[in-house]
PDB file of C-alpha atoms in Angstrom:
ATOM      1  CA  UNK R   1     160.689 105.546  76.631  1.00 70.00           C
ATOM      2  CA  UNK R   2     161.668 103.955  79.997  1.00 82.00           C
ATOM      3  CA  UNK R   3     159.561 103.756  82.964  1.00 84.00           C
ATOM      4  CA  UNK R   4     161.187 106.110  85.157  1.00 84.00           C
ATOM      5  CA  UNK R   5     161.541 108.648  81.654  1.00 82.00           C
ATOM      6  CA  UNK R   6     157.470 108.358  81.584  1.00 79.00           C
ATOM      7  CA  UNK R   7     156.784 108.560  85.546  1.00 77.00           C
ATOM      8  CA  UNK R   8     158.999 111.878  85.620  1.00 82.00           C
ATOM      9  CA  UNK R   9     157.043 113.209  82.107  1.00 83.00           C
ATOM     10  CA  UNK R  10     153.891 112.449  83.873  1.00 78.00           C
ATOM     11  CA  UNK R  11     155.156 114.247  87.894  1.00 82.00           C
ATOM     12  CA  UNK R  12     156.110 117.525  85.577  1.00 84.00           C
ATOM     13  CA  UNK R  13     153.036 117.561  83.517  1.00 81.00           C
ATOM     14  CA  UNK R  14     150.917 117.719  87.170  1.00 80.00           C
ATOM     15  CA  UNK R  15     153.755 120.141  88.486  1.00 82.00           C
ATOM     16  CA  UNK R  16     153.158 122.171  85.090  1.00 85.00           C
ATOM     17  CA  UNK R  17     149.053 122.127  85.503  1.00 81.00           C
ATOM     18  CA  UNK R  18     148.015 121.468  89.022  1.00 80.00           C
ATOM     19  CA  UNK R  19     144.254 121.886  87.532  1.00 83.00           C
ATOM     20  CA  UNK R  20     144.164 118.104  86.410  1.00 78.00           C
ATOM     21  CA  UNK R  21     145.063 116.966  89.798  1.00 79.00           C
ATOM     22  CA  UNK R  22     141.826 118.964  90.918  1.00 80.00           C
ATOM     23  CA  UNK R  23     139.769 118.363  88.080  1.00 82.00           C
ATOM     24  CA  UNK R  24     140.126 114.588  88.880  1.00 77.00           C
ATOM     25  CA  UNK R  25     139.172 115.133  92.395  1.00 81.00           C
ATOM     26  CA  UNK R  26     136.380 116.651  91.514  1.00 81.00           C
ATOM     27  CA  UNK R  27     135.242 113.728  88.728  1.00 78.00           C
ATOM     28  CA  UNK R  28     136.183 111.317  91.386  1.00 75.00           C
ATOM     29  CA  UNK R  29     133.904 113.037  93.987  1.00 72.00           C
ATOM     30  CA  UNK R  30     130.937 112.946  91.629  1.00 72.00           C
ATOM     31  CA  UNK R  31     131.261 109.336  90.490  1.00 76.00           C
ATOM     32  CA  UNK R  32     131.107 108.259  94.208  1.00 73.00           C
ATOM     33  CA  UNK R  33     127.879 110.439  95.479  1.00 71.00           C
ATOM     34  CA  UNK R  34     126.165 109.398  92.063  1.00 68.00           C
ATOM     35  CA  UNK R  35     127.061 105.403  93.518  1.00 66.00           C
ATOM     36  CA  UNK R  36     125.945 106.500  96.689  1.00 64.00           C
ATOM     37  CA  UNK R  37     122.445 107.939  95.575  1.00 65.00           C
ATOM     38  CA  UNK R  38     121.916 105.131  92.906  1.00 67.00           C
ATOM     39  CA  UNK R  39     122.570 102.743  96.164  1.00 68.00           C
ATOM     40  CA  UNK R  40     120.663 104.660  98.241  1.00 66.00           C
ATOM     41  CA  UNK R  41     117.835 104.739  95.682  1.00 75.00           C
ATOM     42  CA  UNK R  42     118.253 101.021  95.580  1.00 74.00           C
ATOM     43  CA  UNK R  43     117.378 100.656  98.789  1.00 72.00           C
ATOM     44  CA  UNK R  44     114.717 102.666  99.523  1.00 80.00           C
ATOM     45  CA  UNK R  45     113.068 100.439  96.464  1.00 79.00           C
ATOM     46  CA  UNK R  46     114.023  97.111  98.440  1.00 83.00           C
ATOM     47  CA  UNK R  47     112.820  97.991 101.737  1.00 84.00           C
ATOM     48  CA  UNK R  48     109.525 100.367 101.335  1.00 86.00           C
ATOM     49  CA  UNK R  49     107.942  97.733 103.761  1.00 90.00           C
ATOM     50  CA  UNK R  50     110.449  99.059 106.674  1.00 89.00           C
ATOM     51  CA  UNK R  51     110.723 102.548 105.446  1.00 91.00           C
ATOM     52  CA  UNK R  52     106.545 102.944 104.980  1.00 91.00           C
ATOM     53  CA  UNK R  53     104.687 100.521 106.877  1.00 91.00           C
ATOM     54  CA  UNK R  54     106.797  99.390 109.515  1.00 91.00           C
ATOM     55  CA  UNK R  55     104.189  98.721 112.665  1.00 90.00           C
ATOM     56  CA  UNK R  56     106.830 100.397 115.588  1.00 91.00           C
ATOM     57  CA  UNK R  57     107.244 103.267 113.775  1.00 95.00           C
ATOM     58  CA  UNK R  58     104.451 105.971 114.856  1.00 97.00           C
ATOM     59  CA  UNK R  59     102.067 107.745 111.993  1.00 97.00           C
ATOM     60  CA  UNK R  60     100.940 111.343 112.272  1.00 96.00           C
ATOM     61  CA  UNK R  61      98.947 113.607 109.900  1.00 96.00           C
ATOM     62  CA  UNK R  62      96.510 111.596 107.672  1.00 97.00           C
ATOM     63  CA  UNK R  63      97.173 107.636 108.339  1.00 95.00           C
ATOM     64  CA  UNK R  64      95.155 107.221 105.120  1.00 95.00           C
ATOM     65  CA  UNK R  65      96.931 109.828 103.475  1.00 95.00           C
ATOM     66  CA  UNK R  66      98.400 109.360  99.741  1.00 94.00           C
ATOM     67  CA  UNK R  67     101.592 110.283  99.982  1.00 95.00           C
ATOM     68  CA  UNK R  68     103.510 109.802 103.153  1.00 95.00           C
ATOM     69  CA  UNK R  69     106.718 111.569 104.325  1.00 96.00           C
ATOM     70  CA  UNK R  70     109.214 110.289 106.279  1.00 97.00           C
ATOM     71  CA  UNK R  71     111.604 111.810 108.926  1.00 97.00           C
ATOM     72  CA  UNK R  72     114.544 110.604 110.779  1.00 97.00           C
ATOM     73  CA  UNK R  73     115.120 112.451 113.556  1.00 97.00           C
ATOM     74  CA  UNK R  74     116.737 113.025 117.479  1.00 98.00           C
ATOM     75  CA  UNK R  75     115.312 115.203 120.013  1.00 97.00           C
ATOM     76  CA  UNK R  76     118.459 116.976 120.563  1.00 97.00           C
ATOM     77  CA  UNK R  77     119.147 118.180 117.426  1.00 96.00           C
ATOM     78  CA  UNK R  78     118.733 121.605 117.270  1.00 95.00           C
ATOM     79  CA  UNK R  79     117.843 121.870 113.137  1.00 95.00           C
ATOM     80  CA  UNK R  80     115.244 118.478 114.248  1.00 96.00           C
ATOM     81  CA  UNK R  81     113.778 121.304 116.544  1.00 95.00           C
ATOM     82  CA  UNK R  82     113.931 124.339 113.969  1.00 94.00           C
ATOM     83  CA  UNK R  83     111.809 122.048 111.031  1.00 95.00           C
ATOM     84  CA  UNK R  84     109.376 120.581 113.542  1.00 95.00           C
ATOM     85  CA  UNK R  85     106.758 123.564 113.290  1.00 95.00           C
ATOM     86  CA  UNK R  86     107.209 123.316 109.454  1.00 95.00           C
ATOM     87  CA  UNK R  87     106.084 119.569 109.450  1.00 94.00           C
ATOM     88  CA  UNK R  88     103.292 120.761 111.423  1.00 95.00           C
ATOM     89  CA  UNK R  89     102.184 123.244 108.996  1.00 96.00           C
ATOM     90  CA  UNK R  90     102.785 121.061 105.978  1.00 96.00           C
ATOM     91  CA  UNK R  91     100.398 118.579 107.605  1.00 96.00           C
ATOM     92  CA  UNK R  92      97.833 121.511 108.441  1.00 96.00           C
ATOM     93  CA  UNK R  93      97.909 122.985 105.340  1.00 96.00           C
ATOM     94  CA  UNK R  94      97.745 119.064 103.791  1.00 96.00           C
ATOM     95  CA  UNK R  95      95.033 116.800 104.592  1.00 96.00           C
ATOM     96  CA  UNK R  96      95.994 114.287 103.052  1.00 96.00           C
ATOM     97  CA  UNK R  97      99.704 114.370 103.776  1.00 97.00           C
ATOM     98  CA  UNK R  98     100.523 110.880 105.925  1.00 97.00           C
ATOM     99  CA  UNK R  99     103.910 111.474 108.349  1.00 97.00           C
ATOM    100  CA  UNK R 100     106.009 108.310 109.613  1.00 97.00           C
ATOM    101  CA  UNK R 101     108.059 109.229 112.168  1.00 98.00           C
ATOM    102  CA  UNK R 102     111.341 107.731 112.539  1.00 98.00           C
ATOM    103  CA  UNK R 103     113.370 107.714 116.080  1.00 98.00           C
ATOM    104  CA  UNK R 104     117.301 108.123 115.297  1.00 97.00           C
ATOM    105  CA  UNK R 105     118.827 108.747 118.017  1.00 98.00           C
ATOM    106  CA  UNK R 106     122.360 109.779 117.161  1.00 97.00           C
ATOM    107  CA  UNK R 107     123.076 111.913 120.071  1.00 97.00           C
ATOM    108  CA  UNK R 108     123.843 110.151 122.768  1.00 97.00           C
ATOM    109  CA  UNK R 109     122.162 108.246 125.721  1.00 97.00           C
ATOM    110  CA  UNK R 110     119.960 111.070 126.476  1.00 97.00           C
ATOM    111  CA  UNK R 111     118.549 111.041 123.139  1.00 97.00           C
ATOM    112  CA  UNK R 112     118.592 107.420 123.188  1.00 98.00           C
ATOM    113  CA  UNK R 113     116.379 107.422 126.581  1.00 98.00           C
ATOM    114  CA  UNK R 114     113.776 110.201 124.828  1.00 98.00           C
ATOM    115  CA  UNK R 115     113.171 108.277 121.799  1.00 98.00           C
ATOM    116  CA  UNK R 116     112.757 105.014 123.848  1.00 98.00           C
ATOM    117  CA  UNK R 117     110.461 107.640 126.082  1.00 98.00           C
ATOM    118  CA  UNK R 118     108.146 108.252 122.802  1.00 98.00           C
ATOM    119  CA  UNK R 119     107.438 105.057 121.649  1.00 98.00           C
ATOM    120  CA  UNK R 120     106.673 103.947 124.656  1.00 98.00           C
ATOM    121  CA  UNK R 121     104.110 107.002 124.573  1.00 98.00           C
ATOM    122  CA  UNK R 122     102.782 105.373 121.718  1.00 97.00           C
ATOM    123  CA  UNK R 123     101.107 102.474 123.678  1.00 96.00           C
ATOM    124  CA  UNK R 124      99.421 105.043 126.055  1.00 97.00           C
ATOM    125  CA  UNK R 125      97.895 106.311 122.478  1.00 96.00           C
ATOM    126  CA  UNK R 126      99.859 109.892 123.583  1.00 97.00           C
ATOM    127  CA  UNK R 127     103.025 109.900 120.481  1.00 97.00           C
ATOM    128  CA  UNK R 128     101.998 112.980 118.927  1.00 95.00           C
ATOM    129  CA  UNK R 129     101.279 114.925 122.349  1.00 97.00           C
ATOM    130  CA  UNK R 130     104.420 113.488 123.608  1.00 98.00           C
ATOM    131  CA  UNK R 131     106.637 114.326 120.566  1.00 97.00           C
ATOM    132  CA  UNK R 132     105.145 117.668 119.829  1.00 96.00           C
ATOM    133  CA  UNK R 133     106.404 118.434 124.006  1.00 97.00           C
ATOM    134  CA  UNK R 134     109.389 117.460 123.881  1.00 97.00           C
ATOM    135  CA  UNK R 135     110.304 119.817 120.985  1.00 95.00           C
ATOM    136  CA  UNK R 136     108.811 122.583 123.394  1.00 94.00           C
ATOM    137  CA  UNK R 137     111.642 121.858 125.394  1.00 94.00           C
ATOM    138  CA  UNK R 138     114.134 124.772 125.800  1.00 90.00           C
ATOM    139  CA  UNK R 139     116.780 122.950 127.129  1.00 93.00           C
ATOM    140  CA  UNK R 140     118.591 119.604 126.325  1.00 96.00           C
ATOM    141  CA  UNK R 141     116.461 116.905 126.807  1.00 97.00           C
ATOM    142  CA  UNK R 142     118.027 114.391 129.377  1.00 97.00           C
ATOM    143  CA  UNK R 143     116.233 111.831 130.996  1.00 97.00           C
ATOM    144  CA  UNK R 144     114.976 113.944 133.762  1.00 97.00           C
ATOM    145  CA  UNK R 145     113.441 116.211 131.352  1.00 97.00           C
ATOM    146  CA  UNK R 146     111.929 113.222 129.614  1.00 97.00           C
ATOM    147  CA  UNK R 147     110.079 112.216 132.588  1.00 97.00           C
ATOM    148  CA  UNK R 148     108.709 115.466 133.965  1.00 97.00           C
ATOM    149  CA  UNK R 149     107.054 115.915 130.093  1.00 97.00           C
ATOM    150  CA  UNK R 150     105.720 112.619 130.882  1.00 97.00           C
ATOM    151  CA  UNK R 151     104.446 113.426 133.579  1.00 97.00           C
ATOM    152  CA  UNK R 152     103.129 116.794 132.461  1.00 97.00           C
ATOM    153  CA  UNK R 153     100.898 115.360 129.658  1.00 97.00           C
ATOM    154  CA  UNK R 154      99.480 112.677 131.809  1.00 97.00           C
ATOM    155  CA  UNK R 155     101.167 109.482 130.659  1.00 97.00           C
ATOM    156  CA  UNK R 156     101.481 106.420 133.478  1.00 96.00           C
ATOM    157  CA  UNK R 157     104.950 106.807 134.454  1.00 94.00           C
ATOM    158  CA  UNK R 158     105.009 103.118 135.395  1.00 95.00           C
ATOM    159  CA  UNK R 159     104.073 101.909 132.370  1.00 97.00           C
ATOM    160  CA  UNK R 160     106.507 104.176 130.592  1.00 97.00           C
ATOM    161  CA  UNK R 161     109.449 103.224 131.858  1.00 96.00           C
ATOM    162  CA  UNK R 162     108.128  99.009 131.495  1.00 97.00           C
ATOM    163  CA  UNK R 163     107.233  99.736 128.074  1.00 97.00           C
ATOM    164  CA  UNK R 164     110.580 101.184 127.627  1.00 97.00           C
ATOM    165  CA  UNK R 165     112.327  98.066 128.019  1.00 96.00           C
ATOM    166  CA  UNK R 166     110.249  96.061 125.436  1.00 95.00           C
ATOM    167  CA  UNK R 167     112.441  94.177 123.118  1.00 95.00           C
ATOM    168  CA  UNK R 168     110.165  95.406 120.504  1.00 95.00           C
ATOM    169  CA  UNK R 169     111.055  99.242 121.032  1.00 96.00           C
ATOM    170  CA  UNK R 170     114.780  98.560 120.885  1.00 94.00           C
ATOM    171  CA  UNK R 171     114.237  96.678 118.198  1.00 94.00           C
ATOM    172  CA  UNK R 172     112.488  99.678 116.023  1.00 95.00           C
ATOM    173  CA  UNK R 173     115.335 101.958 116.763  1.00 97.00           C
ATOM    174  CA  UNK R 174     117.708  99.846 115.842  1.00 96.00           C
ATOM    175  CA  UNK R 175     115.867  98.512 112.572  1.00 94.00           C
ATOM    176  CA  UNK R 176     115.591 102.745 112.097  1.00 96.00           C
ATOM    177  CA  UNK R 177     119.350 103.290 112.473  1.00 96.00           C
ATOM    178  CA  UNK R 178     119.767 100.419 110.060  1.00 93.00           C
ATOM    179  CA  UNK R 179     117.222 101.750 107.567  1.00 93.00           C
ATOM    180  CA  UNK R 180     119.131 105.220 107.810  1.00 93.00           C
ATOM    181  CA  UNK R 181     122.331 103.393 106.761  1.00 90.00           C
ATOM    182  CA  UNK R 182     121.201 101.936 103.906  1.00 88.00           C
ATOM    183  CA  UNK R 183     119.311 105.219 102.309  1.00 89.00           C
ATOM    184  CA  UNK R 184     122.699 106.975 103.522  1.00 88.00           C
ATOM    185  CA  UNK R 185     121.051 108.795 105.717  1.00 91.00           C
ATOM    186  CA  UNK R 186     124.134 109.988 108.222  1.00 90.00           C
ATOM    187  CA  UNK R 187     122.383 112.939 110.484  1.00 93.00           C
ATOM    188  CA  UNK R 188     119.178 114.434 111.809  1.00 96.00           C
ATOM    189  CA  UNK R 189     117.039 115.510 110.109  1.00 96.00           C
ATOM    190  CA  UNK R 190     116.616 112.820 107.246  1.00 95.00           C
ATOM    191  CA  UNK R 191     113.650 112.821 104.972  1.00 95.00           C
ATOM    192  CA  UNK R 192     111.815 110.115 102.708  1.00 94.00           C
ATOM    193  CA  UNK R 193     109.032 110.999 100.190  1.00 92.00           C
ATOM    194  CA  UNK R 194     108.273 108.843  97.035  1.00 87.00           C
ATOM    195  CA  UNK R 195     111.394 108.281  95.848  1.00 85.00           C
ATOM    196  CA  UNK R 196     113.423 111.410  96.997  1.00 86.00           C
ATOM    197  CA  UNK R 197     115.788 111.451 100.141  1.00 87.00           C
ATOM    198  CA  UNK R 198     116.487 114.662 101.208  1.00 87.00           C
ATOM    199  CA  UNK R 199     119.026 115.221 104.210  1.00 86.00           C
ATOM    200  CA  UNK R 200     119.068 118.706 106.209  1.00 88.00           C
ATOM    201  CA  UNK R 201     116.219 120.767 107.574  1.00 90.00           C
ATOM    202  CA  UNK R 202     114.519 122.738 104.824  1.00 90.00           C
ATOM    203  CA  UNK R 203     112.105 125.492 104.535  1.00 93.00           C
ATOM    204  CA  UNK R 204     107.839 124.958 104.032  1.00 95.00           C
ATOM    205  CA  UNK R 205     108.487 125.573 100.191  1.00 94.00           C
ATOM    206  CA  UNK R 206     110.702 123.011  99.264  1.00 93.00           C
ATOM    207  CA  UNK R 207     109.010 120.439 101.238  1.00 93.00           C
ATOM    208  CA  UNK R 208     105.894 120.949  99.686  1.00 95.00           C
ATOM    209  CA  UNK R 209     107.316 120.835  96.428  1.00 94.00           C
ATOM    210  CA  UNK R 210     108.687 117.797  96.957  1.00 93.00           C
ATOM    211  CA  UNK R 211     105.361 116.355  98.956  1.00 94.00           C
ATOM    212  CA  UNK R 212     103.541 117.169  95.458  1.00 94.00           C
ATOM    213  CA  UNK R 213     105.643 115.633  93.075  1.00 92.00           C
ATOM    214  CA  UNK R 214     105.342 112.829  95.100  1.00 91.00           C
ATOM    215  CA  UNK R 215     101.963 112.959  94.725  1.00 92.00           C
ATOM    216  CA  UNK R 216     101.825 113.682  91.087  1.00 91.00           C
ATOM    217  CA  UNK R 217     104.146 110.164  90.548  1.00 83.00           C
ATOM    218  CA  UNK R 218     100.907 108.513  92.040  1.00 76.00           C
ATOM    219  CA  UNK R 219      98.749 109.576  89.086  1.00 66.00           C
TER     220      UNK R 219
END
């Protein structure tokens, strides 16, 4: 059989069952999101230092806690806003549950300016305040909104807006958007615990289902 005899066996085959064509797709799709989580699983392995213990990154909840979740998140995304009560709860209703918080801001300068905002918050010792205000907001949070919280909670304006500028804040964020890269992590809200990433707000339930089998890979 010739070439061109084979190529037009193999175009009326497809014409004859358009299926395969879809069917391949479809194997093709799974083969690269199972790369993509083996990778991403990879990674989380190779840099637990960054993901867990990274000194920039504020901890809330139990700082001695056993098993620690991780979010990645932007003050101007609206599902960020919608799960931010349930992280609350989950850490009310778990004392031992440690949260690293992780500023990604995706979202443009404004939520660039609010996450450079919180950290900065952190040296005044006022994160959690700060964090748990902003998410009270209403409206988008631009930088004028950023400051009046500030101000509203009692932080030193001055020193905000110094601390701001520290190469060492920058430096978080970006080592955050980096870290989101690598664990595929390609919108707000992300989540890390033990070895699970989980994109996409969720419900109280899953998370702590997920928070305890975390825990139960510790024993």
């Amino acid at each position: 059989m010739s070439q061109n005899e084979f190529d037009q066996r193999v175009r009326d085959y497809i014409l004859a069952h358009p299926e395969v064509l879809v069917e391949a797709l479809q194997s093709l799709d799974a083969r690269q999101r199972a790369g993509e989580a083996a990778a991403a699983k990879a990674a989380l392995a190779e840099r637990a230092d960054d993901l867990f213990r990274d000194k920039e990154s504020p901890v809330g909840g139990n700082a001695q806690g056993d098993v620690t979740l991780v979010e990645f998140f932007d003050y101007n995304c609206p599902y960020c806003r919608q799960v931010a009560p349930i992280m609350e709860q989950a850490v009310a209703d778990d004392p031992q549950l440690r949260i690293v918080y992780k500023e990604f801001p995706i979202l443009g300068p404004d939520s660039l300016f609010a996450a450079k905002a919180a950290l900065a918050a952190d040296r005044q010792g006022k994160y959690g305040e700060f964090h748990k205000a902003l998410y009270a907001v209403k409206t988008r949070v631009t930088e004028a909104v950023v400051l009046k919280v500030a101000a509203e909670i009692g932080l030193d304006a001055a020193r905000l807006k110094s601390d701001m500028q520290q190469p060492e804040i920058e430096g978080s964020i970006g080592r955050n958007a980096e870290l989101a890269q690598a664990l595929k992590i390609t919108g707000t809200p992300g989540f890390v615990v033990g070895d699970q990433i989980f994109p996409g707000a969720t419900d109280l339930e899953t998370m702590k289902k997920l928070i305890e089998q975390a825990r139960a890979m510790r024993k």
